[in-house]
Short mmCIF file of N, CA, C and O in Angstrom, two decimals:
data_model
loop_
_atom_site.label_atom_id
_atom_site.label_comp_id
_atom_site.label_asym_id
_atom_site.label_seq_id
_atom_site.Cartn_x
_atom_site.Cartn_y
_atom_site.Cartn_z
N MET A 1 38.89 -38.82 -22.27
CA MET A 1 39.50 -38.76 -23.60
C MET A 1 41.03 -38.72 -23.49
O MET A 1 41.51 -38.01 -22.60
N ASN A 2 41.72 -39.33 -24.37
CA ASN A 2 43.13 -39.32 -24.33
C ASN A 2 43.70 -37.95 -24.74
O ASN A 2 43.10 -37.29 -25.63
N ALA A 3 44.72 -37.51 -24.12
CA ALA A 3 45.37 -36.28 -24.49
C ALA A 3 46.01 -36.44 -25.89
O ALA A 3 46.31 -37.55 -26.33
N SER A 4 46.10 -35.28 -26.59
CA SER A 4 46.81 -35.39 -27.87
C SER A 4 47.87 -34.35 -27.94
O SER A 4 47.96 -33.44 -27.05
N LEU A 5 48.63 -34.40 -29.09
CA LEU A 5 49.61 -33.28 -29.29
C LEU A 5 49.05 -32.22 -30.22
O LEU A 5 49.89 -31.46 -30.77
N ALA A 6 47.73 -32.18 -30.33
CA ALA A 6 47.16 -31.21 -31.20
C ALA A 6 47.66 -29.76 -30.89
O ALA A 6 47.74 -29.38 -29.77
N GLY A 7 48.03 -29.05 -31.91
CA GLY A 7 48.52 -27.65 -31.82
C GLY A 7 49.88 -27.50 -31.39
O GLY A 7 50.40 -26.37 -31.21
N ARG A 8 50.62 -28.59 -31.04
CA ARG A 8 51.98 -28.51 -30.57
C ARG A 8 52.93 -28.62 -31.76
O ARG A 8 52.69 -29.37 -32.68
N ARG A 9 53.99 -27.85 -31.75
CA ARG A 9 55.07 -27.90 -32.76
C ARG A 9 56.20 -28.81 -32.23
O ARG A 9 56.70 -28.53 -31.21
N ILE A 10 56.46 -29.89 -32.98
CA ILE A 10 57.42 -30.90 -32.54
C ILE A 10 58.51 -31.02 -33.62
O ILE A 10 58.24 -31.27 -34.71
N LEU A 11 59.75 -30.78 -33.16
CA LEU A 11 60.89 -31.00 -34.01
C LEU A 11 61.34 -32.48 -33.97
O LEU A 11 61.45 -33.06 -32.86
N VAL A 12 61.55 -33.10 -35.15
CA VAL A 12 62.02 -34.49 -35.17
C VAL A 12 63.31 -34.44 -35.89
O VAL A 12 63.39 -34.03 -37.00
N VAL A 13 64.41 -35.01 -35.22
CA VAL A 13 65.67 -35.17 -35.74
C VAL A 13 66.00 -36.69 -35.75
O VAL A 13 66.26 -37.20 -34.66
N GLU A 14 66.00 -37.33 -36.86
CA GLU A 14 66.17 -38.74 -36.99
C GLU A 14 66.68 -39.08 -38.40
O GLU A 14 66.10 -38.56 -39.39
N ASP A 15 67.83 -39.80 -38.48
CA ASP A 15 68.41 -40.09 -39.77
C ASP A 15 67.97 -41.47 -40.31
O ASP A 15 68.38 -41.71 -41.49
N GLU A 16 67.26 -42.23 -39.65
CA GLU A 16 66.76 -43.49 -40.14
C GLU A 16 65.43 -43.16 -40.85
O GLU A 16 64.40 -42.89 -40.22
N TYR A 17 65.36 -43.29 -42.19
CA TYR A 17 64.32 -42.80 -43.01
C TYR A 17 62.98 -43.37 -42.56
O TYR A 17 61.99 -42.70 -42.35
N MET A 18 62.90 -44.70 -42.40
CA MET A 18 61.62 -45.37 -42.07
C MET A 18 61.11 -44.91 -40.70
O MET A 18 59.94 -44.65 -40.45
N LEU A 19 61.95 -44.81 -39.74
CA LEU A 19 61.67 -44.45 -38.39
C LEU A 19 61.24 -42.93 -38.36
O LEU A 19 60.19 -42.57 -37.82
N ALA A 20 61.96 -42.10 -39.14
CA ALA A 20 61.58 -40.66 -39.29
C ALA A 20 60.20 -40.54 -39.82
O ALA A 20 59.40 -39.73 -39.31
N GLU A 21 59.87 -41.29 -40.85
CA GLU A 21 58.47 -41.21 -41.49
C GLU A 21 57.47 -41.73 -40.56
O GLU A 21 56.39 -41.05 -40.51
N CYS A 22 57.74 -42.80 -39.86
CA CYS A 22 56.78 -43.23 -38.88
C CYS A 22 56.42 -42.26 -37.83
O CYS A 22 55.36 -41.98 -37.42
N LEU A 23 57.54 -41.66 -37.25
CA LEU A 23 57.38 -40.61 -36.22
C LEU A 23 56.60 -39.43 -36.72
O LEU A 23 55.65 -38.83 -36.16
N HIS A 24 56.97 -38.95 -37.97
CA HIS A 24 56.25 -37.85 -38.64
C HIS A 24 54.75 -38.15 -38.72
O HIS A 24 53.86 -37.39 -38.30
N ASP A 25 54.43 -39.33 -39.29
CA ASP A 25 53.04 -39.75 -39.52
C ASP A 25 52.28 -39.84 -38.19
O ASP A 25 51.13 -39.39 -38.00
N LEU A 26 52.91 -40.43 -37.15
CA LEU A 26 52.24 -40.54 -35.86
C LEU A 26 51.91 -39.23 -35.25
O LEU A 26 50.79 -38.90 -34.80
N LEU A 27 52.87 -38.37 -35.27
CA LEU A 27 52.80 -37.02 -34.62
C LEU A 27 51.80 -36.16 -35.36
O LEU A 27 50.96 -35.50 -34.74
N GLN A 28 51.88 -36.17 -36.68
CA GLN A 28 50.96 -35.37 -37.53
C GLN A 28 49.55 -35.91 -37.34
O GLN A 28 48.53 -35.15 -37.21
N GLY A 29 49.42 -37.26 -37.24
CA GLY A 29 48.12 -37.93 -37.04
C GLY A 29 47.54 -37.53 -35.72
O GLY A 29 46.34 -37.59 -35.53
N ASP A 30 48.35 -37.14 -34.78
CA ASP A 30 47.85 -36.72 -33.40
C ASP A 30 47.65 -35.29 -33.31
O ASP A 30 47.37 -34.76 -32.25
N GLY A 31 47.78 -34.61 -34.46
CA GLY A 31 47.48 -33.19 -34.52
C GLY A 31 48.65 -32.22 -34.37
O GLY A 31 48.49 -31.05 -34.35
N ALA A 32 49.87 -32.74 -34.23
CA ALA A 32 51.07 -31.96 -34.11
C ALA A 32 51.49 -31.39 -35.38
O ALA A 32 51.29 -31.96 -36.42
N GLU A 33 52.10 -30.19 -35.33
CA GLU A 33 52.80 -29.63 -36.45
C GLU A 33 54.22 -30.13 -36.33
O GLU A 33 54.91 -29.87 -35.38
N VAL A 34 54.64 -30.92 -37.38
CA VAL A 34 56.00 -31.56 -37.24
C VAL A 34 57.03 -30.71 -38.01
O VAL A 34 56.72 -30.44 -39.20
N LEU A 35 58.07 -30.37 -37.38
CA LEU A 35 59.19 -29.76 -38.07
C LEU A 35 60.25 -30.84 -38.38
O LEU A 35 60.67 -31.51 -37.55
N GLY A 36 60.45 -31.02 -39.68
CA GLY A 36 61.31 -32.09 -40.11
C GLY A 36 60.52 -33.24 -40.69
O GLY A 36 59.45 -32.99 -41.24
N PRO A 37 61.08 -34.39 -40.68
CA PRO A 37 62.23 -34.80 -39.89
C PRO A 37 63.54 -34.26 -40.58
O PRO A 37 63.64 -34.17 -41.79
N ALA A 38 64.42 -33.93 -39.67
CA ALA A 38 65.75 -33.52 -40.08
C ALA A 38 66.72 -34.68 -39.96
O ALA A 38 66.60 -35.42 -38.92
N SER A 39 67.65 -34.88 -40.81
CA SER A 39 68.51 -36.00 -40.69
C SER A 39 69.96 -35.64 -40.31
O SER A 39 70.81 -36.52 -40.23
N SER A 40 70.25 -34.36 -40.03
CA SER A 40 71.54 -33.92 -39.62
C SER A 40 71.44 -32.64 -38.73
O SER A 40 70.29 -32.02 -38.69
N VAL A 41 72.49 -32.30 -38.03
CA VAL A 41 72.55 -31.17 -37.20
C VAL A 41 72.30 -29.87 -38.09
O VAL A 41 71.46 -28.99 -37.69
N GLU A 42 72.87 -29.88 -39.25
CA GLU A 42 72.67 -28.69 -40.12
C GLU A 42 71.27 -28.54 -40.51
O GLU A 42 70.68 -27.45 -40.54
N ASP A 43 70.54 -29.64 -40.90
CA ASP A 43 69.19 -29.53 -41.30
C ASP A 43 68.23 -29.12 -40.13
O ASP A 43 67.34 -28.31 -40.26
N ALA A 44 68.57 -29.61 -38.90
CA ALA A 44 67.84 -29.27 -37.78
C ALA A 44 67.97 -27.76 -37.41
O ALA A 44 67.00 -27.05 -37.16
N ASN A 45 69.30 -27.27 -37.53
CA ASN A 45 69.48 -25.86 -37.32
C ASN A 45 68.80 -25.02 -38.29
O ASN A 45 68.33 -23.92 -38.03
N ALA A 46 68.78 -25.44 -39.51
CA ALA A 46 68.03 -24.71 -40.60
C ALA A 46 66.58 -24.56 -40.28
O ALA A 46 65.97 -23.50 -40.45
N LEU A 47 66.01 -25.63 -39.78
CA LEU A 47 64.54 -25.55 -39.33
C LEU A 47 64.31 -24.65 -38.18
O LEU A 47 63.40 -23.90 -38.18
N LEU A 48 65.28 -24.71 -37.21
CA LEU A 48 65.13 -23.89 -36.05
C LEU A 48 65.34 -22.37 -36.40
O LEU A 48 64.77 -21.46 -35.76
N ASP A 49 66.10 -22.14 -37.42
CA ASP A 49 66.35 -20.79 -37.93
C ASP A 49 65.05 -20.28 -38.65
O ASP A 49 64.82 -19.07 -38.66
N ARG A 50 64.43 -21.14 -39.37
CA ARG A 50 63.33 -20.73 -40.22
C ARG A 50 62.00 -20.71 -39.57
O ARG A 50 61.11 -19.87 -40.00
N TYR A 51 61.75 -21.45 -38.53
CA TYR A 51 60.46 -21.52 -37.86
C TYR A 51 60.52 -21.01 -36.43
O TYR A 51 61.63 -21.08 -35.79
N PRO A 52 59.39 -20.73 -35.84
CA PRO A 52 59.39 -20.47 -34.31
C PRO A 52 59.88 -21.66 -33.60
O PRO A 52 59.76 -22.78 -34.09
N MET A 53 60.46 -21.46 -32.43
CA MET A 53 60.96 -22.57 -31.57
C MET A 53 59.80 -23.58 -31.37
O MET A 53 58.64 -23.22 -31.18
N PRO A 54 60.17 -24.91 -31.43
CA PRO A 54 59.12 -25.90 -31.18
C PRO A 54 58.73 -26.00 -29.77
O PRO A 54 59.40 -25.48 -28.86
N ASP A 55 57.64 -26.63 -29.51
CA ASP A 55 57.23 -26.92 -28.11
C ASP A 55 57.99 -27.99 -27.45
O ASP A 55 58.13 -28.08 -26.27
N ALA A 56 58.47 -28.91 -28.32
CA ALA A 56 59.22 -30.08 -27.82
C ALA A 56 60.00 -30.65 -29.01
O ALA A 56 59.71 -30.33 -30.24
N ALA A 57 60.97 -31.60 -28.74
CA ALA A 57 61.65 -32.23 -29.81
C ALA A 57 61.99 -33.66 -29.49
O ALA A 57 62.09 -34.05 -28.30
N VAL A 58 62.10 -34.48 -30.56
CA VAL A 58 62.56 -35.78 -30.51
C VAL A 58 63.89 -35.91 -31.25
O VAL A 58 63.98 -35.49 -32.37
N LEU A 59 64.98 -36.18 -30.50
CA LEU A 59 66.30 -36.22 -31.08
C LEU A 59 67.01 -37.59 -31.09
O LEU A 59 67.20 -38.08 -30.00
N ASP A 60 67.29 -38.07 -32.20
CA ASP A 60 68.09 -39.24 -32.33
C ASP A 60 69.63 -38.84 -32.00
O ASP A 60 70.12 -37.92 -32.64
N ILE A 61 70.20 -39.48 -31.07
CA ILE A 61 71.55 -39.10 -30.62
C ILE A 61 72.64 -39.29 -31.72
O ILE A 61 73.41 -38.42 -31.98
N ASN A 62 72.55 -40.40 -32.49
CA ASN A 62 73.57 -40.68 -33.43
C ASN A 62 72.95 -40.45 -34.78
O ASN A 62 72.11 -41.15 -35.27
N LEU A 63 73.50 -39.42 -35.47
CA LEU A 63 73.12 -39.02 -36.87
C LEU A 63 74.25 -39.29 -37.79
O LEU A 63 74.97 -38.44 -38.17
N GLY A 64 74.42 -40.62 -38.06
CA GLY A 64 75.54 -41.03 -38.92
C GLY A 64 76.85 -40.77 -38.27
O GLY A 64 77.19 -41.28 -37.22
N ARG A 65 77.61 -39.85 -38.85
CA ARG A 65 78.93 -39.49 -38.35
C ARG A 65 78.94 -38.32 -37.35
O ARG A 65 80.00 -37.81 -36.98
N GLN A 66 77.80 -37.89 -37.01
CA GLN A 66 77.73 -36.69 -36.03
C GLN A 66 76.76 -37.05 -34.96
O GLN A 66 75.83 -37.94 -35.11
N SER A 67 76.83 -36.31 -33.88
CA SER A 67 75.86 -36.52 -32.75
C SER A 67 74.90 -35.27 -32.76
O SER A 67 75.21 -34.23 -33.30
N VAL A 68 73.76 -35.52 -32.18
CA VAL A 68 72.80 -34.52 -32.12
C VAL A 68 73.02 -33.43 -31.01
O VAL A 68 72.27 -32.44 -30.88
N TYR A 69 74.01 -33.56 -30.16
CA TYR A 69 74.23 -32.68 -29.08
C TYR A 69 74.22 -31.18 -29.34
O TYR A 69 73.74 -30.40 -28.48
N PRO A 70 74.80 -30.68 -30.44
CA PRO A 70 74.65 -29.30 -30.75
C PRO A 70 73.28 -28.79 -30.82
O PRO A 70 72.95 -27.65 -30.35
N VAL A 71 72.36 -29.61 -31.37
CA VAL A 71 70.88 -29.23 -31.45
C VAL A 71 70.37 -29.30 -30.04
O VAL A 71 69.56 -28.44 -29.59
N ALA A 72 70.72 -30.30 -29.25
CA ALA A 72 70.17 -30.37 -27.86
C ALA A 72 70.65 -29.10 -27.08
O ALA A 72 69.87 -28.65 -26.27
N ASP A 73 71.93 -28.73 -27.27
CA ASP A 73 72.45 -27.57 -26.55
C ASP A 73 71.60 -26.32 -26.90
O ASP A 73 71.22 -25.50 -26.08
N ARG A 74 71.30 -26.22 -28.18
CA ARG A 74 70.56 -25.03 -28.73
C ARG A 74 69.14 -25.04 -28.05
O ARG A 74 68.65 -24.04 -27.58
N LEU A 75 68.46 -26.20 -28.15
CA LEU A 75 67.14 -26.25 -27.55
C LEU A 75 67.08 -26.03 -26.09
O LEU A 75 66.21 -25.40 -25.52
N SER A 76 68.11 -26.65 -25.39
CA SER A 76 68.21 -26.45 -23.92
C SER A 76 68.32 -24.99 -23.55
O SER A 76 67.72 -24.52 -22.66
N GLY A 77 69.18 -24.30 -24.33
CA GLY A 77 69.41 -22.85 -24.07
C GLY A 77 68.14 -22.03 -24.33
O GLY A 77 67.96 -20.96 -23.77
N GLN A 78 67.25 -22.54 -25.10
CA GLN A 78 65.89 -21.86 -25.33
C GLN A 78 64.83 -22.40 -24.47
O GLN A 78 63.62 -21.97 -24.57
N GLY A 79 65.13 -23.32 -23.57
CA GLY A 79 64.06 -23.91 -22.64
C GLY A 79 63.14 -24.87 -23.34
O GLY A 79 62.04 -25.10 -22.81
N VAL A 80 63.50 -25.45 -24.44
CA VAL A 80 62.65 -26.34 -25.18
C VAL A 80 62.85 -27.77 -24.61
O VAL A 80 63.95 -28.25 -24.74
N PRO A 81 61.78 -28.43 -24.18
CA PRO A 81 62.02 -29.85 -23.65
C PRO A 81 62.20 -30.80 -24.89
O PRO A 81 61.68 -30.60 -25.95
N PHE A 82 62.98 -31.78 -24.56
CA PHE A 82 63.22 -32.79 -25.66
C PHE A 82 63.55 -34.09 -25.08
O PHE A 82 63.78 -34.23 -23.83
N LEU A 83 63.42 -35.14 -25.85
CA LEU A 83 63.78 -36.49 -25.42
C LEU A 83 64.72 -37.08 -26.50
O LEU A 83 64.68 -36.66 -27.64
N PHE A 84 65.50 -38.06 -26.07
CA PHE A 84 66.40 -38.65 -26.93
C PHE A 84 65.88 -40.06 -27.38
O PHE A 84 65.23 -40.68 -26.65
N THR A 85 66.16 -40.34 -28.68
CA THR A 85 65.97 -41.70 -29.07
C THR A 85 67.42 -42.30 -29.35
O THR A 85 68.30 -41.59 -29.85
N THR A 86 67.65 -43.48 -28.86
CA THR A 86 69.04 -43.94 -29.00
C THR A 86 69.18 -45.41 -28.82
O THR A 86 68.23 -46.12 -28.25
N GLY A 87 70.15 -45.95 -29.41
CA GLY A 87 70.57 -47.39 -29.19
C GLY A 87 71.69 -47.41 -28.14
O GLY A 87 72.24 -48.52 -27.91
N TYR A 88 72.16 -46.26 -27.75
CA TYR A 88 73.31 -46.24 -26.81
C TYR A 88 72.89 -46.60 -25.40
O TYR A 88 71.75 -46.34 -24.94
N ASP A 89 73.92 -47.09 -24.65
CA ASP A 89 73.75 -47.29 -23.19
C ASP A 89 73.62 -45.93 -22.59
O ASP A 89 74.29 -45.00 -22.95
N HIS A 90 72.80 -45.86 -21.53
CA HIS A 90 72.58 -44.63 -20.80
C HIS A 90 73.86 -43.99 -20.32
O HIS A 90 74.08 -42.80 -20.29
N GLY A 91 74.89 -44.82 -19.99
CA GLY A 91 76.11 -44.32 -19.45
C GLY A 91 76.99 -43.63 -20.42
O GLY A 91 77.90 -42.89 -20.05
N LEU A 92 76.66 -43.64 -21.73
CA LEU A 92 77.44 -43.02 -22.81
C LEU A 92 76.87 -41.60 -23.09
O LEU A 92 77.50 -40.88 -23.80
N ILE A 93 75.79 -41.23 -22.47
CA ILE A 93 75.20 -39.93 -22.66
C ILE A 93 75.95 -38.92 -21.78
O ILE A 93 76.14 -39.22 -20.62
N PRO A 94 76.31 -37.76 -22.30
CA PRO A 94 76.99 -36.76 -21.45
C PRO A 94 76.21 -36.43 -20.19
O PRO A 94 74.99 -36.39 -20.18
N GLU A 95 76.96 -36.16 -19.15
CA GLU A 95 76.38 -35.87 -17.85
C GLU A 95 75.32 -34.80 -17.91
O GLU A 95 74.25 -34.90 -17.29
N ARG A 96 75.54 -33.80 -18.70
CA ARG A 96 74.56 -32.71 -18.74
C ARG A 96 73.20 -33.13 -19.26
O ARG A 96 72.18 -32.38 -19.02
N TYR A 97 73.11 -34.27 -19.90
CA TYR A 97 71.84 -34.76 -20.39
C TYR A 97 71.43 -36.08 -19.78
O TYR A 97 70.56 -36.72 -20.21
N SER A 98 72.04 -36.44 -18.75
CA SER A 98 71.78 -37.75 -18.14
C SER A 98 70.34 -37.89 -17.52
O SER A 98 69.75 -38.93 -17.33
N ASP A 99 69.67 -36.69 -17.23
CA ASP A 99 68.38 -36.66 -16.64
C ASP A 99 67.31 -36.62 -17.71
O ASP A 99 66.12 -36.63 -17.42
N ARG A 100 67.60 -36.57 -19.01
CA ARG A 100 66.63 -36.40 -20.07
C ARG A 100 65.89 -37.74 -20.40
O ARG A 100 66.55 -38.81 -20.16
N LEU A 101 64.70 -37.68 -20.74
CA LEU A 101 63.92 -38.86 -21.13
C LEU A 101 64.49 -39.44 -22.34
O LEU A 101 65.03 -38.73 -23.20
N GLN A 102 64.43 -40.81 -22.43
CA GLN A 102 65.03 -41.52 -23.48
C GLN A 102 64.09 -42.64 -23.96
O GLN A 102 63.43 -43.28 -23.12
N CYS A 103 64.06 -42.86 -25.26
CA CYS A 103 63.42 -43.99 -25.88
C CYS A 103 64.51 -44.82 -26.42
O CYS A 103 65.17 -44.39 -27.36
N VAL A 104 64.74 -46.02 -25.88
CA VAL A 104 65.81 -46.87 -26.38
C VAL A 104 65.38 -47.68 -27.54
O VAL A 104 64.26 -48.32 -27.51
N LYS A 105 66.16 -47.67 -28.57
CA LYS A 105 65.81 -48.45 -29.78
C LYS A 105 66.14 -49.84 -29.52
O LYS A 105 67.03 -50.17 -28.91
N PRO A 106 65.27 -50.75 -30.08
CA PRO A 106 64.06 -50.45 -30.85
C PRO A 106 62.88 -50.07 -29.94
O PRO A 106 62.77 -50.57 -28.80
N PHE A 107 62.05 -49.19 -30.32
CA PHE A 107 60.93 -48.76 -29.60
C PHE A 107 59.69 -48.69 -30.49
O PHE A 107 59.79 -48.58 -31.76
N GLY A 108 58.53 -48.56 -30.00
CA GLY A 108 57.35 -48.23 -30.71
C GLY A 108 57.14 -46.81 -30.82
O GLY A 108 57.37 -46.08 -29.82
N VAL A 109 56.63 -46.27 -31.91
CA VAL A 109 56.44 -44.91 -32.08
C VAL A 109 55.42 -44.34 -31.01
O VAL A 109 55.49 -43.26 -30.62
N GLU A 110 54.51 -45.18 -30.57
CA GLU A 110 53.54 -44.76 -29.63
C GLU A 110 54.25 -44.46 -28.28
O GLU A 110 53.93 -43.53 -27.52
N ASP A 111 55.38 -45.13 -27.98
CA ASP A 111 56.21 -44.77 -26.81
C ASP A 111 56.68 -43.33 -26.88
O ASP A 111 56.74 -42.62 -25.82
N VAL A 112 57.04 -42.91 -28.03
CA VAL A 112 57.56 -41.52 -28.16
C VAL A 112 56.36 -40.53 -27.94
O VAL A 112 56.53 -39.53 -27.21
N ARG A 113 55.25 -40.85 -28.45
CA ARG A 113 53.97 -40.00 -28.16
C ARG A 113 53.81 -39.85 -26.67
O ARG A 113 53.59 -38.76 -26.11
N VAL A 114 53.85 -40.97 -25.91
CA VAL A 114 53.58 -40.98 -24.46
C VAL A 114 54.63 -40.09 -23.79
O VAL A 114 54.28 -39.26 -22.96
N LEU A 115 55.82 -40.24 -24.15
CA LEU A 115 56.94 -39.46 -23.53
C LEU A 115 56.82 -37.99 -23.88
O LEU A 115 57.10 -37.14 -23.02
N LEU A 116 56.45 -37.64 -25.09
CA LEU A 116 56.21 -36.24 -25.42
C LEU A 116 55.09 -35.63 -24.61
O LEU A 116 55.21 -34.55 -24.14
N LEU A 117 54.03 -36.39 -24.39
CA LEU A 117 53.00 -35.91 -23.58
C LEU A 117 53.41 -35.70 -22.11
O LEU A 117 53.08 -34.65 -21.46
N GLU A 118 54.31 -36.62 -21.68
CA GLU A 118 54.89 -36.36 -20.42
C GLU A 118 55.76 -35.09 -20.33
O GLU A 118 55.69 -34.34 -19.41
N LEU A 119 56.58 -34.90 -21.32
CA LEU A 119 57.40 -33.69 -21.45
C LEU A 119 56.51 -32.43 -21.43
O LEU A 119 56.90 -31.43 -20.80
N LEU A 120 55.41 -32.51 -22.06
CA LEU A 120 54.55 -31.31 -22.14
C LEU A 120 53.49 -31.31 -21.06
O LEU A 120 52.58 -30.43 -21.16
N HIS A 121 53.68 -32.14 -20.14
CA HIS A 121 52.74 -32.16 -18.90
C HIS A 121 51.30 -32.46 -19.22
O HIS A 121 50.42 -31.81 -18.65
N ALA A 122 51.04 -33.36 -20.21
CA ALA A 122 49.68 -33.65 -20.52
C ALA A 122 49.51 -35.19 -20.16
O ALA A 122 50.48 -35.93 -20.31
N ASP A 123 48.40 -35.62 -19.74
CA ASP A 123 48.19 -37.07 -19.46
C ASP A 123 47.99 -37.82 -20.72
O ASP A 123 47.14 -37.43 -21.52
N PRO A 124 48.74 -38.92 -20.87
CA PRO A 124 48.62 -39.69 -22.15
C PRO A 124 47.25 -40.34 -22.29
O PRO A 124 46.54 -40.57 -21.45
#
């Protein structure tokens, strides 16, 4: 049987509405509790203030005029694993995050599910 994200709390930070909704639906359909989607650093921090820390997170690097790195820093400080979604070249990501998993846009939402399972050490 395939592993699922059932019972896992996943933070989604994505400012592209359709992609955010697709990720939300996929993760929720796989049994995850989805925090968000948040479309800004402020919204993401509000969710992190309001709810227990997530088990993992999906972070879009470019949120309009801001980057998601302050959220990544906060999650990293709490030991929460996360992956980036991005259209950026790998070389543009700060050194401190160069080893993080990435889903390069355009990607299929199932790709995100597989990477989250890898982050959480479950077989896809």
